[in-house]
Amino acid sequence: MDAAPLQVIPYDRPTLSALLRRHGIAPTHQRLEIARVLFARCQHLSAEQILHQANERHAETSKATVYNTLNLFRDRGLVREVIVDPKRVFYDPNTGPHHHLYNVDTGEITDIPADGLRLSGLPELPAGMVTEGVDVIVRVRSAGVSGLG
Amino acid sequence: MDAAPLQVIPYDRPTLSALLRRHGIAPTHQRLEIARVLFARCQHLSAEQILHQANERHAETSKATVYNTLNLFRDRGLVREVIVDPKRVFYDPNTGPHHHLYNVDTGEITDIPADGLRLSGLPELPAGMVTEGVDVIVRVRSAGVSGLG
DNA sequence: ACAGTGAATTAGAATGATTCTTAATGGACG
DNA sequence: CGTCCATTAAGAATCATTCTAATTCACTGT
């Protein structure tokens, strides 16, 4: 059901507009700005970071709108939530199948491409259950840094 | 008032005491109570649930102590945090290698044994990085329930 | 028993991410 | 222009978690 993987596409205003429309989202000024922040570089950004970057040029997007918009984008499958840090949610513009490397020291998140990673032996699901997705999170830390005494 | 638990309790007071000591934790009254809640049934409980269950018989453990103790248990490797829900952290008394099935509708968490599940093709880590752990989270929902419109 | 000591506990305030409420704004269209 | 509905927004509310600062506890040596 997913559209083609979205990589290395120059996201100008009209392209973003079409992208939103394709997902059933009316392309308002604020939404385009948030989409631009998300898709410009394919990073993993928190709501706060998105708010900040969206308002770098002109402050024109409120915190409430950032949260509303991110939830809307998530519901429409435009972005994916990354749950690795209990403190905050990150948003990932890459909705294709892939996984994540999480540096618990720095908070840095890196993509792990899904091809090449094989996962087998998953148990059968209970009746009436449908898989929504499988997240693999590799937690790493800088060598030599230890949380133990 | 029927305190008689319905399941086999492998952990009586002296056993829990020894367990804490083995992990370098002084076995205080509150810590033993929290450990009992965690290990009695091997569930995945939030801090709030643990607070509630610890005070069911006799209120003697504060919210602050529950959080302090869970962080201590986590640091000493007695329990593991399960990060699947952005709203709250769950604590898992099973520290052995295993993974999780997360029902996004009900919030229910189920263990997936690690044996039988094979994961291969993980990319090399960047230099100076050490793997802390690999979490596999299978997100499921009840069939027929759709979050999309 | 009893004071001394450091660790453990605690009530409540503070923090911070996210959501909610409610009012203002804006654009499309007759 | 004015209506209508969606969108935006300011700030309050919520809620999990952490922090602060004081109190209590468990032990020790006497």
Short mmCIF file of C-alpha atoms (C1' of nucleotides) in Angstrom, two decimals:
data_model
loop_
_atom_site.label_atom_id
_atom_site.label_comp_id
_atom_site.label_asym_id
_atom_site.label_seq_id
_atom_site.Cartn_x
_atom_site.Cartn_y
_atom_site.Cartn_z
CA MET A 1 0.00 0.00 0.00
CA ASP A 2 3.00 2.25 0.46
CA ALA A 3 4.16 4.54 -2.28
CA ALA A 4 7.68 4.28 -3.62
CA PRO A 5 10.45 4.75 -1.06
CA LEU A 6 11.17 8.39 -0.61
CA GLN A 7 14.86 9.15 -0.84
CA VAL A 8 17.02 11.86 -2.32
CA ILE A 9 14.11 13.73 -3.79
CA PRO A 10 14.44 17.48 -3.84
CA TYR A 11 11.47 18.67 -1.90
CA ASP A 12 10.38 22.01 -3.18
CA ARG A 13 7.07 23.60 -2.33
CA PRO A 14 4.99 22.09 -5.15
CA THR A 15 6.39 18.62 -4.56
CA LEU A 16 5.57 18.80 -0.88
CA SER A 17 2.13 20.12 -1.70
CA ALA A 18 1.46 17.16 -3.96
CA LEU A 19 2.82 14.79 -1.34
CA LEU A 20 0.44 16.09 1.30
CA ARG A 21 -2.50 16.02 -1.07
CA ARG A 22 -1.67 12.45 -2.03
CA HIS A 23 -2.06 11.60 1.64
CA GLY A 24 -5.34 13.45 1.97
CA ILE A 25 -3.87 16.43 3.77
CA ALA A 26 -4.70 19.99 2.85
CA PRO A 27 -1.39 21.72 2.22
CA THR A 28 -1.45 24.77 4.44
CA HIS A 29 1.45 27.07 4.95
CA GLN A 30 2.36 25.64 8.34
CA ARG A 31 2.02 22.03 7.23
CA LEU A 32 4.27 22.64 4.26
CA GLU A 33 6.84 24.24 6.50
CA ILE A 34 6.78 21.27 8.87
CA ALA A 35 6.94 18.85 5.98
CA ARG A 36 9.91 20.74 4.57
CA VAL A 37 11.76 20.45 7.88
CA LEU A 38 11.04 16.73 8.02
CA PHE A 39 11.88 15.82 4.45
CA ALA A 40 14.70 18.24 3.74
CA ARG A 41 17.16 16.03 5.52
CA CYS A 42 15.94 12.61 6.47
CA GLN A 43 16.65 12.93 10.15
CA HIS A 44 14.87 11.83 13.25
CA LEU A 45 13.52 14.93 14.90
CA SER A 46 11.55 15.57 18.04
CA ALA A 47 8.54 17.87 18.06
CA GLU A 48 10.56 20.52 19.81
CA GLN A 49 13.33 20.36 17.21
CA ILE A 50 10.78 20.58 14.42
CA LEU A 51 9.11 23.57 16.03
CA HIS A 52 12.46 25.29 16.34
CA GLN A 53 13.57 24.59 12.77
CA ALA A 54 10.22 25.52 11.31
CA ASN A 55 10.43 28.93 12.93
CA GLU A 56 14.04 29.67 12.09
CA ARG A 57 13.22 32.07 9.26
CA HIS A 58 9.91 33.52 10.38
CA ALA A 59 8.12 32.55 13.56
CA GLU A 60 4.81 31.54 12.10
CA THR A 61 4.04 28.10 13.45
CA SER A 62 2.85 27.46 16.98
CA LYS A 63 3.67 24.59 19.23
CA ALA A 64 0.07 23.39 19.13
CA THR A 65 0.14 23.26 15.35
CA VAL A 66 3.38 21.30 15.33
CA TYR A 67 1.85 18.65 17.56
CA ASN A 68 -1.44 18.64 15.66
CA THR A 69 0.37 18.34 12.37
CA LEU A 70 2.74 15.60 13.48
CA ASN A 71 -0.19 13.55 14.75
CA LEU A 72 -2.00 14.15 11.48
CA PHE A 73 1.04 13.15 9.42
CA ARG A 74 1.43 10.03 11.54
CA ASP A 75 -2.22 9.06 11.18
CA ARG A 76 -2.04 9.49 7.43
CA GLY A 77 1.13 7.45 7.13
CA LEU A 78 3.33 10.31 6.06
CA VAL A 79 5.76 9.88 8.91
CA ARG A 80 6.49 7.21 11.47
CA GLU A 81 6.99 7.59 15.19
CA VAL A 82 10.20 6.26 16.66
CA ILE A 83 9.84 5.18 20.27
CA VAL A 84 13.28 4.66 21.73
CA ASP A 85 13.59 7.34 24.36
CA PRO A 86 11.06 7.54 27.18
CA LYS A 87 11.56 11.30 27.26
CA ARG A 88 10.26 12.15 23.82
CA VAL A 89 9.00 10.84 20.53
CA PHE A 90 11.01 11.18 17.35
CA TYR A 91 9.48 11.47 13.90
CA ASP A 92 10.90 9.64 10.94
CA PRO A 93 10.01 10.73 7.41
CA ASN A 94 11.16 7.36 6.10
CA THR A 95 8.09 5.14 6.23
CA GLY A 96 9.66 2.30 4.28
CA PRO A 97 10.75 -0.85 6.10
CA HIS A 98 13.89 -0.22 8.11
CA HIS A 99 15.15 -0.29 11.66
CA HIS A 100 17.09 1.88 14.06
CA LEU A 101 20.39 2.18 15.82
CA TYR A 102 20.07 4.22 18.99
CA ASN A 103 23.06 5.67 20.81
CA VAL A 104 21.96 5.81 24.43
CA ASP A 105 24.80 8.20 25.28
CA THR A 106 24.23 10.82 22.62
CA GLY A 107 20.59 10.19 21.76
CA GLU A 108 21.58 9.85 18.10
CA ILE A 109 19.34 7.70 15.91
CA THR A 110 20.59 6.07 12.72
CA ASP A 111 18.71 4.05 10.16
CA ILE A 112 19.39 0.37 9.57
CA PRO A 113 18.19 -0.68 6.12
CA ALA A 114 15.74 -3.55 6.23
CA ASP A 115 17.26 -5.39 3.33
CA GLY A 116 20.10 -7.53 4.57
CA LEU A 117 18.56 -7.83 7.99
CA ARG A 118 16.75 -11.11 8.37
CA LEU A 119 14.40 -11.88 11.18
CA SER A 120 13.03 -15.38 11.44
CA GLY A 121 11.41 -17.58 13.99
CA LEU A 122 8.81 -15.15 15.19
CA PRO A 123 6.05 -17.02 16.99
CA GLU A 124 2.57 -17.23 15.59
CA LEU A 125 0.29 -14.42 16.58
CA PRO A 126 -2.70 -15.12 18.80
CA ALA A 127 -5.91 -15.48 16.81
CA GLY A 128 -7.42 -12.22 15.74
CA MET A 129 -4.16 -10.32 15.91
CA VAL A 130 -2.64 -8.53 12.97
CA THR A 131 0.93 -7.35 12.78
CA GLU A 132 1.19 -3.62 12.51
CA GLY A 133 4.96 -3.58 12.26
CA VAL A 134 8.17 -4.96 13.63
CA ASP A 135 10.66 -2.56 15.18
CA VAL A 136 14.24 -3.58 15.73
CA ILE A 137 16.23 -1.22 17.92
CA VAL A 138 19.94 -1.75 18.39
CA ARG A 139 20.98 0.14 21.49
CA VAL A 140 24.63 1.09 21.50
CA ARG A 141 26.89 3.19 23.64
CA SER A 142 30.36 4.60 23.26
CA ALA A 143 32.98 1.99 24.18
CA GLY A 144 34.59 2.57 27.54
CA VAL A 145 31.65 4.54 28.85
CA SER A 146 30.00 2.48 31.51
CA GLY A 147 26.94 3.15 33.55
CA LEU A 148 28.06 0.73 36.23
CA GLY A 149 30.37 1.30 39.19
CA MET B 1 -8.65 -9.57 51.89
CA ASP B 2 -7.72 -12.86 50.29
CA ALA B 3 -4.02 -12.31 49.98
CA ALA B 4 -3.54 -15.78 48.58
CA PRO B 5 -1.96 -15.25 45.16
CA LEU B 6 -3.26 -17.34 42.34
CA GLN B 7 0.12 -18.22 40.92
CA VAL B 8 3.18 -20.02 42.03
CA ILE B 9 5.40 -17.58 43.86
CA PRO B 10 8.99 -18.62 43.57
CA TYR B 11 10.02 -15.55 45.53
CA ASP B 12 9.45 -15.47 49.25
CA ARG B 13 10.95 -12.79 51.47
CA PRO B 14 14.33 -14.41 52.16
CA THR B 15 14.79 -15.31 48.51
CA LEU B 16 14.08 -11.75 47.44
CA SER B 17 16.45 -10.48 50.11
CA ALA B 18 19.23 -12.65 48.77
CA LEU B 19 18.42 -11.58 45.23
CA LEU B 20 18.75 -7.91 46.09
CA ARG B 21 21.95 -8.47 48.03
CA ARG B 22 23.40 -10.41 45.13
CA HIS B 23 22.85 -7.29 43.05
CA GLY B 24 24.43 -5.01 45.63
CA ILE B 25 21.15 -3.62 46.88
CA ALA B 26 20.38 -3.29 50.57
CA PRO B 27 17.08 -5.09 51.10
CA THR B 28 14.85 -2.56 52.81
CA HIS B 29 11.22 -3.09 53.55
CA GLN B 30 10.04 -0.96 50.62
CA ARG B 31 12.47 -2.47 48.15
CA LEU B 32 11.40 -5.95 49.08
CA GLU B 33 7.78 -5.01 48.60
CA ILE B 34 8.49 -3.57 45.17
CA ALA B 35 10.56 -6.59 44.23
CA ARG B 36 7.73 -8.84 45.35
CA VAL B 37 5.27 -7.03 43.13
CA LEU B 38 7.63 -7.30 40.18
CA PHE B 39 8.63 -10.92 40.58
CA ALA B 40 5.42 -12.42 41.93
CA ARG B 41 3.95 -12.59 38.47
CA CYS B 42 6.29 -11.87 35.65
CA GLN B 43 4.30 -9.06 34.14
CA HIS B 44 5.25 -5.78 32.59
CA LEU B 45 4.21 -3.08 35.00
CA SER B 46 4.38 0.69 34.94
CA ALA B 47 5.63 2.66 37.93
CA GLU B 48 2.08 3.67 38.75
CA GLN B 49 0.87 0.08 38.69
CA ILE B 50 3.73 -0.98 40.91
CA LEU B 51 3.01 1.82 43.36
CA HIS B 52 -0.60 0.77 43.50
CA GLN B 53 0.08 -2.92 43.96
CA ALA B 54 2.79 -2.34 46.53
CA ASN B 55 0.35 -0.39 48.68
CA GLU B 56 -2.60 -2.72 48.32
CA ARG B 57 -2.24 -4.36 51.70
CA HIS B 58 -0.80 -1.53 53.69
CA ALA B 59 0.25 1.86 52.32
CA GLU B 60 3.86 2.16 53.22
CA THR B 61 5.71 3.02 50.03
CA SER B 62 5.75 6.47 48.46
CA LYS B 63 5.73 7.41 44.85
CA ALA B 64 9.25 8.83 45.12
CA THR B 65 10.55 5.58 46.52
CA VAL B 66 8.97 3.58 43.74
CA TYR B 67 10.73 5.69 41.14
CA ASN B 68 14.01 5.70 43.07
CA THR B 69 13.85 1.96 43.51
CA LEU B 70 12.96 1.17 39.92
CA ASN B 71 15.87 3.26 38.70
CA LEU B 72 18.13 1.51 41.18
CA PHE B 73 16.90 -1.92 40.09
CA ARG B 74 17.42 -0.95 36.47
CA ASP B 75 20.95 0.35 37.09
CA ARG B 76 21.87 -2.83 38.93
CA GLY B 77 20.47 -5.06 36.23
CA LEU B 78 17.65 -6.48 38.30
CA VAL B 79 14.95 -5.34 35.91
CA ARG B 80 14.81 -4.06 32.38
CA GLU B 81 12.96 -1.08 31.01
CA VAL B 82 10.56 -1.70 28.16
CA ILE B 83 10.15 1.32 25.89
CA VAL B 84 7.16 0.75 23.65
CA ASP B 85 4.67 3.36 24.75
CA PRO B 86 5.59 7.03 24.64
CA LYS B 87 3.30 7.62 27.61
CA ARG B 88 5.12 5.54 30.18
CA VAL B 89 7.91 3.10 30.86
CA PHE B 90 7.25 -0.51 31.73
CA TYR B 91 9.49 -2.62 33.92
CA ASP B 92 10.29 -6.20 33.07
CA PRO B 93 11.66 -8.53 35.75
CA ASN B 94 12.87 -10.86 33.04
CA THR B 95 16.38 -9.69 32.20
CA GLY B 96 17.25 -12.68 30.06
CA PRO B 97 17.36 -12.32 26.29
CA HIS B 98 13.86 -12.06 24.89
CA HIS B 99 11.66 -9.69 22.95
CA HIS B 100 8.21 -8.20 23.09
CA LEU B 101 4.84 -8.30 21.48
CA TYR B 102 2.97 -5.06 21.99
CA ASN B 103 -0.75 -4.74 21.41
CA VAL B 104 -1.23 -1.13 20.43
CA ASP B 105 -4.96 -1.34 21.09
CA THR B 106 -4.91 -2.74 24.59
CA GLY B 107 -1.41 -1.80 25.71
CA GLU B 108 -0.75 -5.42 26.57
CA ILE B 109 2.86 -6.59 26.45
CA THR B 110 3.80 -10.24 25.94
CA ASP B 111 7.20 -11.88 25.95
CA ILE B 112 8.71 -13.45 22.87
CA PRO B 113 11.39 -15.97 23.81
CA ALA B 114 14.73 -15.23 22.22
CA ASP B 115 15.48 -18.81 21.30
CA GLY B 116 13.94 -19.62 17.99
CA LEU B 117 14.11 -16.02 16.88
CA ARG B 118 17.03 -15.43 14.61
CA LEU B 119 18.29 -12.02 13.66
CA SER B 120 21.03 -11.79 11.10
CA GLY B 121 22.49 -9.24 8.78
CA LEU B 122 22.91 -6.45 11.28
CA PRO B 123 25.39 -3.92 9.96
CA GLU B 124 28.75 -3.40 11.60
CA LEU B 125 28.80 -0.86 14.35
CA PRO B 126 30.73 2.36 13.91
CA ALA B 127 34.15 2.23 15.55
CA GLY B 128 34.07 2.76 19.28
CA MET B 129 30.47 1.65 19.63
CA VAL B 130 29.41 -1.24 21.80
CA THR B 131 26.06 -2.96 21.61
CA GLU B 132 24.06 -2.57 24.76
CA GLY B 133 21.18 -4.69 23.55
CA VAL B 134 18.85 -5.43 20.69
CA ASP B 135 15.13 -4.90 21.19
CA VAL B 136 12.63 -6.46 18.85
CA ILE B 137 9.11 -5.14 19.22
CA VAL B 138 6.27 -6.72 17.28
CA ARG B 139 3.43 -4.24 17.23
CA VAL B 140 0.06 -5.89 16.74
CA ARG B 141 -3.54 -4.82 16.82
CA SER B 142 -6.84 -6.62 16.95
CA ALA B 143 -7.91 -7.70 13.49
CA GLY B 144 -10.63 -5.56 12.02
CA VAL B 145 -9.75 -2.58 14.15
CA SER B 146 -8.22 0.01 11.92
CA GLY B 147 -6.68 3.30 12.75
CA LEU B 148 -7.01 4.49 9.18
CA GLY B 149 -9.95 6.13 7.50
"C1'" DA C 1 19.21 2.12 76.32
"C1'" DC C 2 21.40 6.05 73.62
"C1'" DA C 3 23.54 9.25 70.79
"C1'" DG C 4 25.93 9.45 66.14
"C1'" DT C 5 26.11 8.49 61.29
"C1'" DG C 6 25.01 7.78 56.72
"C1'" DA C 7 21.66 5.77 53.88
"C1'" DA C 8 16.76 5.47 52.69
"C1'" DT C 9 12.38 7.48 52.48
"C1'" DT C 10 9.21 11.00 51.68
"C1'" DA C 11 5.89 15.03 50.66
"C1'" DG C 12 5.43 18.08 47.73
"C1'" DA C 13 7.36 21.23 44.29
"C1'" DA C 14 9.37 21.42 39.78
"C1'" DT C 15 10.04 19.87 35.08
"C1'" DG C 16 8.87 18.91 30.60
"C1'" DA C 17 6.49 16.71 26.81
"C1'" DT C 18 2.12 16.41 25.12
"C1'" DT C 19 -2.85 17.31 24.94
"C1'" DC C 20 -6.87 20.10 25.60
"C1'" DT C 21 -9.83 24.20 25.46
"C1'" DT C 22 -11.49 27.77 23.38
"C1'" DA C 23 -11.26 31.71 20.74
"C1'" DA C 24 -9.40 33.92 16.62
"C1'" DT C 25 -8.13 33.51 11.84
"C1'" DG C 26 -8.41 32.35 7.02
"C1'" DG C 27 -9.76 30.96 2.73
"C1'" DA C 28 -13.37 29.33 -0.63
"C1'" DC C 29 -17.55 30.39 -2.53
"C1'" DG C 30 -21.98 32.17 -3.31
"C1'" DC D 1 -19.14 41.20 1.67
"C1'" DG D 2 -20.78 37.52 4.67
"C1'" DT D 3 -21.14 32.56 5.73
"C1'" DC D 4 -19.07 28.35 6.75
"C1'" DC D 5 -15.85 25.09 8.02
"C1'" DA D 6 -11.14 23.95 8.67
"C1'" DT D 7 -6.96 25.52 10.64
"C1'" DT D 8 -4.25 27.83 13.85
"C1'" DA D 9 -2.93 29.32 18.21
"C1'" DA D 10 -2.21 31.00 23.26
"C1'" DG D 11 -2.24 29.31 27.27
"C1'" DA D 12 -4.13 26.14 30.68
"C1'" DA D 13 -4.29 21.33 31.95
"C1'" DT D 14 -2.43 16.72 32.33
"C1'" DC D 15 0.58 13.37 33.64
"C1'" DA D 16 4.84 10.75 34.14
"C1'" DT D 17 9.02 11.49 36.10
"C1'" DT D 18 12.65 13.95 38.66
"C1'" DC D 19 14.23 17.04 42.13
"C1'" DT D 20 14.61 19.22 46.75
"C1'" DA D 21 15.11 19.33 51.26
"C1'" DA D 22 13.83 17.52 55.30
"C1'" DT D 23 12.67 13.42 58.17
"C1'" DT D 24 13.16 8.74 59.49
"C1'" DC D 25 15.49 4.38 59.72
"C1'" DA D 26 18.97 0.85 60.64
"C1'" DC D 27 23.17 0.22 62.79
"C1'" DT D 28 27.21 1.01 65.18
"C1'" DG D 29 29.98 1.60 69.30
"C1'" DT D 30 29.61 2.66 74.12
#
